[in-house]
PDB file of C-alpha atoms in Angstrom:
ATOM      1  CA  MET B   1     116.871  56.726  69.911  1.00 53.00           C
ATOM      2  CA  LYS B   2     116.946  59.173  72.823  1.00 50.00           C
ATOM      3  CA  ARG B   3     115.760  56.354  75.081  1.00 52.00           C
ATOM      4  CA  PHE B   4     118.549  54.127  73.768  1.00 46.00           C
ATOM      5  CA  LEU B   5     121.155  56.805  74.477  1.00 46.00           C
ATOM      6  CA  ALA B   6     119.780  57.357  77.959  1.00 45.00           C
ATOM      7  CA  VAL B   7     119.994  53.651  78.752  1.00 45.00           C
ATOM      8  CA  LEU B   8     123.489  53.502  77.261  1.00 48.00           C
ATOM      9  CA  ALA B   9     124.650  56.347  79.478  1.00 46.00           C
ATOM     10  CA  ALA B  10     123.100  54.688  82.526  1.00 47.00           C
ATOM     11  CA  THR B  11     124.837  51.426  81.677  1.00 47.00           C
ATOM     12  CA  LEU B  12     128.240  53.062  81.535  1.00 47.00           C
ATOM     13  CA  ILE B  13     127.933  54.421  85.075  1.00 44.00           C
ATOM     14  CA  ALA B  14     125.882  51.595  86.612  1.00 44.00           C
ATOM     15  CA  PRO B  15     128.930  49.558  87.699  1.00 44.00           C
ATOM     16  CA  THR B  16     130.029  52.518  89.810  1.00 41.00           C
ATOM     17  CA  LEU B  17     126.768  52.560  91.706  1.00 40.00           C
ATOM     18  CA  VAL B  18     126.853  48.847  92.396  1.00 40.00           C
ATOM     19  CA  ALA B  19     130.476  48.871  93.495  1.00 39.00           C
ATOM     20  CA  ALA B  20     129.962  51.868  95.709  1.00 39.00           C
ATOM     21  CA  ALA B  21     127.129  50.031  97.398  1.00 39.00           C
ATOM     22  CA  THR B  22     129.550  47.962  98.148  1.00 39.00           C
ATOM     23  CA  PRO B  23     142.514  19.118  83.023  1.00 43.00           C
ATOM     24  CA  ALA B  24     142.782  17.354  79.646  1.00 39.00           C
ATOM     25  CA  ALA B  25     145.831  15.631  78.231  1.00 39.00           C
ATOM     26  CA  ALA B  26     148.550  18.035  77.171  1.00 43.00           C
ATOM     27  CA  GLN B  27     149.617  18.260  73.548  1.00 45.00           C
ATOM     28  CA  ALA B  28     153.060  18.731  72.084  1.00 48.00           C
ATOM     29  CA  ALA B  29     154.110  22.361  72.150  1.00 50.00           C
ATOM     30  CA  PRO B  30     152.895  24.352  69.133  1.00 55.00           C
ATOM     31  CA  ARG B  31     154.961  26.913  67.312  1.00 81.00           C
ATOM     32  CA  ASN B  32     155.774  29.901  69.464  1.00 94.00           C
ATOM     33  CA  PRO B  33     152.620  32.077  69.227  1.00 97.00           C
ATOM     34  CA  VAL B  34     154.638  35.276  69.652  1.00 97.00           C
ATOM     35  CA  ALA B  35     156.956  34.424  66.761  1.00 97.00           C
ATOM     36  CA  ALA B  36     154.017  33.219  64.660  1.00 97.00           C
ATOM     37  CA  VAL B  37     152.150  36.519  65.040  1.00 98.00           C
ATOM     38  CA  GLN B  38     155.328  38.573  64.561  1.00 97.00           C
ATOM     39  CA  LYS B  39     155.732  36.912  61.182  1.00 97.00           C
ATOM     40  CA  GLN B  40     152.182  37.861  60.201  1.00 98.00           C
ATOM     41  CA  VAL B  41     152.768  41.445  61.327  1.00 97.00           C
ATOM     42  CA  ALA B  42     155.957  41.685  59.275  1.00 97.00           C
ATOM     43  CA  LYS B  43     154.039  40.543  56.175  1.00 97.00           C
ATOM     44  CA  LYS B  44     151.223  43.046  56.870  1.00 97.00           C
ATOM     45  CA  SER B  45     148.784  40.156  56.777  1.00 97.00           C
ATOM     46  CA  GLY B  46     145.086  40.367  57.378  1.00 97.00           C
ATOM     47  CA  VAL B  47     142.997  38.470  59.924  1.00 98.00           C
ATOM     48  CA  ARG B  48     139.243  38.220  60.368  1.00 97.00           C
ATOM     49  CA  ILE B  49     137.735  38.917  63.774  1.00 96.00           C
ATOM     50  CA  ASN B  50     134.415  38.056  65.356  1.00 96.00           C
ATOM     51  CA  GLU B  51     134.120  39.623  68.787  1.00 95.00           C
ATOM     52  CA  THR B  52     131.520  39.847  71.521  1.00 95.00           C
ATOM     53  CA  THR B  53     131.922  42.039  74.603  1.00 92.00           C
ATOM     54  CA  ARG B  54     129.596  42.197  77.609  1.00 93.00           C
ATOM     55  CA  VAL B  55     129.491  44.467  80.641  1.00 89.00           C
ATOM     56  CA  THR B  56     127.994  42.603  83.592  1.00 91.00           C
ATOM     57  CA  VAL B  57     126.972  43.555  87.118  1.00 89.00           C
ATOM     58  CA  ASP B  58     126.311  40.660  89.499  1.00 90.00           C
ATOM     59  CA  GLY B  59     126.220  38.365  86.482  1.00 89.00           C
ATOM     60  CA  LYS B  60     123.516  40.370  84.719  1.00 92.00           C
ATOM     61  CA  THR B  61     124.402  41.703  81.276  1.00 91.00           C
ATOM     62  CA  LEU B  62     123.834  45.448  80.989  1.00 87.00           C
ATOM     63  CA  LEU B  63     125.479  46.034  77.620  1.00 87.00           C
ATOM     64  CA  THR B  64     126.489  43.816  74.714  1.00 91.00           C
ATOM     65  CA  ALA B  65     128.693  44.996  71.864  1.00 90.00           C
ATOM     66  CA  LYS B  66     129.721  42.980  68.828  1.00 92.00           C
ATOM     67  CA  GLN B  67     132.221  43.550  66.038  1.00 93.00           C
ATOM     68  CA  VAL B  68     132.795  41.501  62.893  1.00 96.00           C
ATOM     69  CA  GLY B  69     135.279  42.390  60.195  1.00 96.00           C
ATOM     70  CA  VAL B  70     138.902  42.377  59.150  1.00 97.00           C
ATOM     71  CA  VAL B  71     142.102  43.816  60.602  1.00 96.00           C
ATOM     72  CA  ARG B  72     145.292  44.394  58.613  1.00 97.00           C
ATOM     73  CA  LEU B  73     148.408  44.098  60.743  1.00 97.00           C
ATOM     74  CA  ASP B  74     151.153  46.699  60.514  1.00 96.00           C
ATOM     75  CA  PRO B  75     154.781  46.643  61.783  1.00 95.00           C
ATOM     76  CA  ARG B  76     154.479  50.299  62.840  1.00 93.00           C
ATOM     77  CA  ARG B  77     151.301  49.508  64.818  1.00 88.00           C
ATOM     78  CA  LYS B  78     149.218  51.814  62.663  1.00 92.00           C
ATOM     79  CA  GLU B  79     145.600  50.751  62.681  1.00 92.00           C
ATOM     80  CA  PHE B  80     143.912  49.315  59.606  1.00 95.00           C
ATOM     81  CA  TYR B  81     140.482  47.772  60.096  1.00 95.00           C
ATOM     82  CA  ASP B  82     137.033  47.570  58.602  1.00 96.00           C
ATOM     83  CA  VAL B  83     134.487  46.273  61.085  1.00 94.00           C
ATOM     84  CA  THR B  84     130.751  46.344  61.551  1.00 94.00           C
ATOM     85  CA  GLY B  85     129.637  46.710  65.144  1.00 89.00           C
ATOM     86  CA  ARG B  86     126.377  46.594  67.020  1.00 90.00           C
ATOM     87  CA  ILE B  87     125.609  47.772  70.549  1.00 87.00           C
ATOM     88  CA  VAL B  88     122.630  46.258  72.353  1.00 88.00           C
ATOM     89  CA  VAL B  89     121.238  47.911  75.489  1.00 82.00           C
ATOM     90  CA  ASP B  90     117.895  46.985  77.036  1.00 82.00           C
ATOM     91  CA  LYS B  91     116.768  45.170  73.854  1.00 79.00           C
ATOM     92  CA  GLU B  92     117.496  48.229  71.702  1.00 84.00           C
ATOM     93  CA  SER B  93     120.440  48.305  69.327  1.00 86.00           C
ATOM     94  CA  VAL B  94     122.484  50.532  67.065  1.00 87.00           C
ATOM     95  CA  LYS B  95     124.526  49.313  64.098  1.00 91.00           C
ATOM     96  CA  LEU B  96     127.782  50.993  63.118  1.00 90.00           C
ATOM     97  CA  ARG B  97     130.469  50.388  60.504  1.00 93.00           C
ATOM     98  CA  ILE B  98     133.933  51.658  61.434  1.00 93.00           C
ATOM     99  CA  LEU B  99     136.828  51.937  58.988  1.00 95.00           C
ATOM    100  CA  ARG B 100     140.379  53.103  59.617  1.00 95.00           C
ATOM    101  CA  ALA B 101     143.091  53.188  56.956  1.00 96.00           C
ATOM    102  CA  GLY B 102     146.272  53.882  58.913  1.00 94.00           C
ATOM    103  CA  GLY B 103     145.716  57.588  59.531  1.00 94.00           C
ATOM    104  CA  LYS B 104     144.150  59.598  62.339  1.00 92.00           C
ATOM    105  CA  GLU B 105     140.701  59.540  60.763  1.00 94.00           C
ATOM    106  CA  HIS B 106     137.963  57.062  61.551  1.00 93.00           C
ATOM    107  CA  TYR B 107     135.234  56.705  58.929  1.00 95.00           C
ATOM    108  CA  LEU B 108     131.731  55.817  60.059  1.00 92.00           C
ATOM    109  CA  GLN B 109     128.481  54.608  58.554  1.00 93.00           C
ATOM    110  CA  SER B 110     125.293  54.020  60.548  1.00 90.00           C
ATOM    111  CA  PRO B 111     121.503  54.132  60.155  1.00 88.00           C
ATOM    112  CA  LEU B 112     121.711  56.609  63.030  1.00 83.00           C
ATOM    113  CA  LEU B 113     123.328  59.095  60.628  1.00 83.00           C
ATOM    114  CA  LYS B 114     121.043  58.532  57.665  1.00 80.00           C
ATOM    115  CA  ASP B 115     118.772  61.532  58.210  1.00 81.00           C
ATOM    116  CA  GLU B 116     121.644  63.922  58.910  1.00 85.00           C
ATOM    117  CA  LEU B 117     123.846  63.322  55.886  1.00 90.00           C
ATOM    118  CA  PRO B 118     123.732  65.848  53.027  1.00 92.00           C
ATOM    119  CA  GLU B 119     123.059  64.505  49.546  1.00 92.00           C
ATOM    120  CA  GLY B 120     126.075  62.688  48.138  1.00 94.00           C
ATOM    121  CA  LYS B 121     127.667  62.047  51.541  1.00 94.00           C
ATOM    122  CA  THR B 122     127.779  58.440  52.719  1.00 94.00           C
ATOM    123  CA  TRP B 123     130.568  58.545  55.322  1.00 95.00           C
ATOM    124  CA  VAL B 124     131.309  60.569  58.444  1.00 93.00           C
ATOM    125  CA  SER B 125     134.915  61.157  59.517  1.00 94.00           C
ATOM    126  CA  THR B 126     136.310  61.975  62.948  1.00 90.00           C
ATOM    127  CA  THR B 127     139.750  62.385  64.515  1.00 88.00           C
ATOM    128  CA  GLU B 128     138.400  62.811  68.039  1.00 82.00           C
ATOM    129  CA  PHE B 129     139.221  59.260  69.119  1.00 75.00           C
ATOM    130  CA  ALA B 130     142.688  57.709  69.392  1.00 70.00           C
ATOM    131  CA  SER B 131     141.188  54.325  68.572  1.00 72.00           C
ATOM    132  CA  LEU B 132     137.781  52.702  68.210  1.00 72.00           C
ATOM    133  CA  ARG B 133     139.089  49.209  68.910  1.00 67.00           C
ATOM    134  CA  GLY B 134     138.611  49.667  72.651  1.00 58.00           C
ATOM    135  CA  LEU B 135     136.353  46.613  72.882  1.00 64.00           C
ATOM    136  CA  SER B 136     139.402  44.365  72.610  1.00 73.00           C
ATOM    137  CA  THR B 137     140.698  44.768  76.144  1.00 81.00           C
ATOM    138  CA  VAL B 138     143.447  42.284  75.270  1.00 91.00           C
ATOM    139  CA  ASP B 139     144.719  42.341  71.680  1.00 93.00           C
ATOM    140  CA  GLY B 140     145.610  38.858  70.463  1.00 95.00           C
ATOM    141  CA  THR B 141     147.235  40.279  67.316  1.00 95.00           C
ATOM    142  CA  ASN B 142     149.861  42.222  69.305  1.00 95.00           C
ATOM    143  CA  PRO B 143     153.067  40.154  69.827  1.00 97.00           C
ATOM    144  CA  LYS B 144     154.060  42.191  72.910  1.00 96.00           C
ATOM    145  CA  VAL B 145     150.730  41.450  74.565  1.00 96.00           C
ATOM    146  CA  LEU B 146     150.999  37.740  73.765  1.00 97.00           C
ATOM    147  CA  LYS B 147     154.527  37.602  75.178  1.00 97.00           C
ATOM    148  CA  VAL B 148     153.419  39.046  78.520  1.00 97.00           C
ATOM    149  CA  LEU B 149     150.364  36.775  78.706  1.00 96.00           C
ATOM    150  CA  LEU B 150     152.218  33.571  77.896  1.00 97.00           C
ATOM    151  CA  ALA B 151     155.034  34.388  80.317  1.00 95.00           C
ATOM    152  CA  GLY B 152     152.500  33.999  83.115  1.00 93.00           C
ATOM    153  CA  ALA B 153     150.481  31.090  81.721  1.00 94.00           C
ATOM    154  CA  LYS B 154     149.421  28.677  84.466  1.00 92.00           C
ATOM    155  CA  SER B 155     148.436  25.749  82.270  1.00 90.00           C
ATOM    156  CA  LYS B 156     148.549  24.362  78.747  1.00 91.00           C
ATOM    157  CA  VAL B 157     146.009  21.770  77.636  1.00 94.00           C
ATOM    158  CA  SER B 158     144.307  20.518  74.507  1.00 93.00           C
ATOM    159  CA  GLY B 159     141.877  23.142  73.227  1.00 95.00           C
ATOM    160  CA  GLY B 160     139.929  20.873  70.896  1.00 95.00           C
ATOM    161  CA  ARG B 161     139.155  21.978  67.348  1.00 94.00           C
ATOM    162  CA  LEU B 162     138.205  25.482  66.242  1.00 94.00           C
ATOM    163  CA  ASP B 163     137.174  25.956  62.611  1.00 89.00           C
ATOM    164  CA  GLY B 164     138.628  22.525  61.904  1.00 91.00           C
ATOM    165  CA  VAL B 165     142.020  23.385  63.432  1.00 92.00           C
ATOM    166  CA  ARG B 166     143.374  21.404  66.361  1.00 95.00           C
ATOM    167  CA  THR B 167     144.362  23.838  69.096  1.00 96.00           C
ATOM    168  CA  VAL B 168     146.317  24.147  72.309  1.00 96.00           C
ATOM    169  CA  ALA B 169     144.829  26.272  75.101  1.00 97.00           C
ATOM    170  CA  TYR B 170     146.823  28.429  77.506  1.00 97.00           C
ATOM    171  CA  ARG B 171     145.239  29.852  80.627  1.00 97.00           C
ATOM    172  CA  GLY B 172     146.255  32.393  83.240  1.00 97.00           C
ATOM    173  CA  THR B 173     145.514  35.440  85.368  1.00 97.00           C
ATOM    174  CA  ILE B 174     147.297  38.780  85.106  1.00 96.00           C
ATOM    175  CA  PRO B 175     147.026  42.147  86.897  1.00 94.00           C
ATOM    176  CA  VAL B 176     145.706  44.930  84.671  1.00 92.00           C
ATOM    177  CA  SER B 177     148.673  47.094  85.695  1.00 92.00           C
ATOM    178  CA  ARG B 178     151.147  44.596  84.252  1.00 94.00           C
ATOM    179  CA  LEU B 179     149.373  44.147  80.943  1.00 93.00           C
ATOM    180  CA  ALA B 180     148.766  47.894  80.576  1.00 90.00           C
ATOM    181  CA  LYS B 181     152.513  48.387  80.081  1.00 92.00           C
ATOM    182  CA  VAL B 182     152.252  46.794  76.630  1.00 92.00           C
ATOM    183  CA  SER B 183     148.538  47.192  75.881  1.00 86.00           C
ATOM    184  CA  PRO B 184     147.377  50.636  74.630  1.00 76.00           C
ATOM    185  CA  ASN B 185     143.750  49.599  75.188  1.00 73.00           C
ATOM    186  CA  LEU B 186     144.320  49.351  78.946  1.00 82.00           C
ATOM    187  CA  ARG B 187     146.650  52.268  79.675  1.00 78.00           C
ATOM    188  CA  ASP B 188     144.025  54.952  80.309  1.00 71.00           C
ATOM    189  CA  PHE B 189     142.024  52.557  82.449  1.00 72.00           C
ATOM    190  CA  ASP B 190     145.073  51.643  84.524  1.00 75.00           C
ATOM    191  CA  THR B 191     145.963  55.317  84.984  1.00 72.00           C
ATOM    192  CA  ALA B 192     142.452  56.076  86.251  1.00 67.00           C
ATOM    193  CA  LEU B 193     142.636  53.213  88.727  1.00 70.00           C
ATOM    194  CA  LYS B 194     145.856  54.463  90.285  1.00 70.00           C
ATOM    195  CA  GLY B 195     143.944  57.387  91.754  1.00 63.00           C
ATOM    196  CA  ALA B 196     141.057  55.267  93.029  1.00 64.00           C
ATOM    197  CA  LYS B 197     140.638  54.501  96.713  1.00 66.00           C
ATOM    198  CA  GLY B 198     139.055  51.490  98.334  1.00 65.00           C
ATOM    199  CA  ILE B 199     139.348  49.224  95.292  1.00 70.00           C
ATOM    200  CA  LYS B 200     141.554  46.172  94.960  1.00 80.00           C
ATOM    201  CA  PRO B 201     143.838  46.054  91.907  1.00 84.00           C
ATOM    202  CA  PRO B 202     141.748  44.665  89.019  1.00 88.00           C
ATOM    203  CA  PHE B 203     142.898  41.606  87.147  1.00 93.00           C
ATOM    204  CA  ILE B 204     142.150  39.661  83.987  1.00 95.00           C
ATOM    205  CA  ARG B 205     141.425  35.967  83.713  1.00 96.00           C
ATOM    206  CA  TRP B 206     142.282  34.800  80.202  1.00 98.00           C
ATOM    207  CA  LYS B 207     142.321  31.755  77.964  1.00 98.00           C
ATOM    208  CA  LEU B 208     144.123  31.686  74.622  1.00 98.00           C
ATOM    209  CA  TYR B 209     143.622  29.021  71.957  1.00 98.00           C
ATOM    210  CA  VAL B 210     146.374  28.721  69.327  1.00 98.00           C
ATOM    211  CA  GLY B 211     146.792  26.453  66.323  1.00 97.00           C
ATOM    212  CA  GLY B 212     148.659  23.271  67.250  1.00 94.00           C
ATOM    213  CA  ARG B 213     150.802  23.499  64.129  1.00 93.00           C
ATOM    214  CA  ASP B 214     151.103  27.172  63.251  1.00 96.00           C
ATOM    215  CA  GLY B 215     150.846  28.713  66.733  1.00 96.00           C
ATOM    216  CA  LEU B 216     148.458  31.427  65.549  1.00 98.00           C
ATOM    217  CA  PRO B 217     145.669  32.601  67.891  1.00 98.00           C
ATOM    218  CA  ARG B 218     142.230  31.202  67.095  1.00 98.00           C
ATOM    219  CA  ARG B 219     140.324  32.438  70.126  1.00 98.00           C
ATOM    220  CA  LEU B 220     140.991  34.703  73.099  1.00 98.00           C
ATOM    221  CA  SER B 221     138.542  34.867  75.994  1.00 97.00           C
ATOM    222  CA  THR B 222     139.099  37.393  78.766  1.00 97.00           C
ATOM    223  CA  GLU B 223     137.297  38.349  81.951  1.00 96.00           C
ATOM    224  CA  LEU B 224     138.339  41.731  83.300  1.00 92.00           C
ATOM    225  CA  VAL B 225     137.314  41.804  86.945  1.00 91.00           C
ATOM    226  CA  LEU B 226     136.865  45.369  88.126  1.00 85.00           C
ATOM    227  CA  PHE B 227     135.127  44.388  91.348  1.00 80.00           C
ATOM    228  CA  GLU B 228     134.309  41.001  92.847  1.00 83.00           C
ATOM    229  CA  ASP B 229     132.934  40.286  96.314  1.00 81.00           C
ATOM    230  CA  LYS B 230     130.842  37.317  97.431  1.00 81.00           C
ATOM    231  CA  LYS B 231     128.623  39.504  99.611  1.00 80.00           C
ATOM    232  CA  VAL B 232     128.439  42.745  97.620  1.00 79.00           C
ATOM    233  CA  GLY B 233     128.539  41.527  94.013  1.00 84.00           C
ATOM    234  CA  SER B 234     130.712  41.941  90.945  1.00 87.00           C
ATOM    235  CA  VAL B 235     131.467  44.199  87.999  1.00 88.00           C
ATOM    236  CA  LYS B 236     133.111  42.578  84.984  1.00 91.00           C
ATOM    237  CA  LEU B 237     133.884  43.110  81.325  1.00 91.00           C
ATOM    238  CA  LEU B 238     133.814  39.862  79.341  1.00 95.00           C
ATOM    239  CA  ASP B 239     135.384  39.677  75.906  1.00 95.00           C
ATOM    240  CA  ASP B 240     135.468  36.757  73.465  1.00 97.00           C
ATOM    241  CA  VAL B 241     137.173  37.214  70.104  1.00 97.00           C
ATOM    242  CA  ARG B 242     137.627  34.613  67.356  1.00 97.00           C
ATOM    243  CA  TYR B 243     140.430  34.927  64.801  1.00 97.00           C
ATOM    244  CA  SER B 244     140.329  33.302  61.372  1.00 97.00           C
ATOM    245  CA  GLY B 245     141.757  33.736  57.898  1.00 96.00           C
ATOM    246  CA  TRP B 246     145.288  34.510  59.035  1.00 97.00           C
ATOM    247  CA  GLY B 247     147.402  35.615  56.073  1.00 96.00           C
ATOM    248  CA  THR B 248     144.439  37.030  54.163  1.00 92.00           C
ATOM    249  CA  LYS B 249     145.499  39.770  51.771  1.00 94.00           C
ATOM    250  CA  VAL B 250     143.617  42.886  52.784  1.00 93.00           C
ATOM    251  CA  LYS B 251     143.527  46.344  51.258  1.00 94.00           C
ATOM    252  CA  ILE B 252     141.834  48.965  53.402  1.00 96.00           C
ATOM    253  CA  THR B 253     141.614  52.452  51.936  1.00 96.00           C
ATOM    254  CA  ALA B 254     139.835  55.627  52.944  1.00 97.00           C
ATOM    255  CA  PRO B 255     136.511  56.423  51.214  1.00 97.00           C
ATOM    256  CA  PRO B 256     136.519  59.005  48.372  1.00 97.00           C
ATOM    257  CA  ALA B 257     136.853  62.480  49.870  1.00 96.00           C
ATOM    258  CA  ASP B 258     133.735  63.776  48.112  1.00 96.00           C
ATOM    259  CA  GLN B 259     131.631  61.168  49.944  1.00 97.00           C
ATOM    260  CA  VAL B 260     132.858  62.173  53.410  1.00 96.00           C
ATOM    261  CA  ILE B 261     131.626  64.815  55.856  1.00 94.00           C
ATOM    262  CA  ASP B 262     133.319  65.721  59.139  1.00 93.00           C
ATOM    263  CA  LEU B 263     131.484  64.738  62.322  1.00 89.00           C
ATOM    264  CA  LYS B 264     131.800  68.317  63.586  1.00 88.00           C
ATOM    265  CA  GLU B 265     129.582  69.508  60.736  1.00 89.00           C
ATOM    266  CA  LEU B 266     126.635  67.440  61.950  1.00 83.00           C
ATOM    267  CA  THR B 267     124.207  69.072  64.337  1.00 69.00           C
ATOM    268  CA  SER B 268     123.392  66.027  66.460  1.00 64.00           C
ATOM    269  CA  GLY B 269     125.824  64.568  68.984  1.00 61.00           C
ATOM    270  CA  ASP B 270     124.057  61.197  69.161  1.00 63.00           C
ATOM    271  CA  ILE B 271     126.737  59.291  67.259  1.00 65.00           C
ATOM    272  CA  GLU B 272     129.468  60.406  69.665  1.00 64.00           C
ATOM    273  CA  GLU B 273     127.625  58.808  72.583  1.00 64.00           C
ATOM    274  CA  VAL B 274     127.221  55.561  70.663  1.00 64.00           C
ATOM    275  CA  LEU B 275     130.973  55.540  69.933  1.00 69.00           C
ATOM    276  CA  ILE B 276     131.941  55.641  73.607  1.00 62.00           C
ATOM    277  CA  PRO B 277     131.995  51.846  74.184  1.00 61.00           C
ATOM    278  CA  PHE B 278     134.088  51.358  71.026  1.00 65.00           C
ATOM    279  CA  ALA B 279     136.584  54.042  72.074  1.00 62.00           C
ATOM    280  CA  ASP B 280     136.759  53.226  75.776  1.00 60.00           C
ATOM    281  CA  PRO B 281     134.447  50.650  77.417  1.00 58.00           C
ATOM    282  CA  PHE B 282     135.432  52.056  80.824  1.00 53.00           C
ATOM    283  CA  LYS B 283     134.609  55.697  80.163  1.00 54.00           C
ATOM    284  CA  GLY B 284     132.050  56.994  82.612  1.00 50.00           C
ATOM    285  CA  LEU B 285     133.192  54.814  85.492  1.00 48.00           C
ATOM    286  CA  LYS B 286     133.903  57.192  88.377  1.00 46.00           C
ATOM    287  CA  LEU B 287     136.491  54.907  89.857  1.00 43.00           C
ATOM    288  CA  ASP B 288     137.528  57.283  92.611  1.00 42.00           C
ATOM    289  CA  THR B 289     134.076  56.927  94.200  1.00 42.00           C
ATOM    290  CA  ILE B 290     134.265  53.163  94.666  1.00 41.00           C
ATOM    291  CA  ALA B 291     134.224  52.355  98.357  1.00 38.00           C
ATOM    292  CA  GLU B 292     135.908  49.562 100.176  1.00 42.00           C
TER     293      GLU B 292
END
């Protein structure tokens, strides 16, 4: 495990080192995706997610993180989700279940914690992270995010079928600074970049597939380009999330209190390092050292 953590830490700062060295026939318009998602949010509906995120340097994958589970939407933007994630670094992996029930606490389960938990305790809680949904650099369940994306869409074509649903695909490119105004997942990253020197403003290439009849997102693929140069190389964060089961009734509640122990009571800090990519995939990037 110590080797895994060492490789994970190296992966999070590796992009800094590299950078420093450095049409198909259109369909009829579907229902408005923004309005369609707003309706689901108002009903506090659930949606299943299947997400894969990769950090790449010069096209080589250094870290892969996956999350599968369910999210319950909330008009007040409180977070309700129950997902199982896995981080893979250098052929080693760590599995982690993350649950949040609308409060400040995140509840965790992982084989990494098995030997540290006292008898009768099956969950670890922490309030040290604002969110552990940081893998989703662009949140396709947030109407404000969708509105900004679609306002700058460059094309709309047939997206084929996804899970048996005929889709329409929108495509575009957007500066991180613009999307950060409505995307909590990108705000800290954008703030860090404002103090960086010698780096061009990063941008996101995106493609959104929505149901041809209901307008609901079925897939969102994004490519966050932190650095891209034909001679020097590239640093990117690629995210691909599939949405299914819109309207699913979901009840996400906190585990029984007598089964929970606070993260601060554990002696090892290993789990906190593993949580970093889930909390903030960009943490560890010393952006102010990136040269022109």
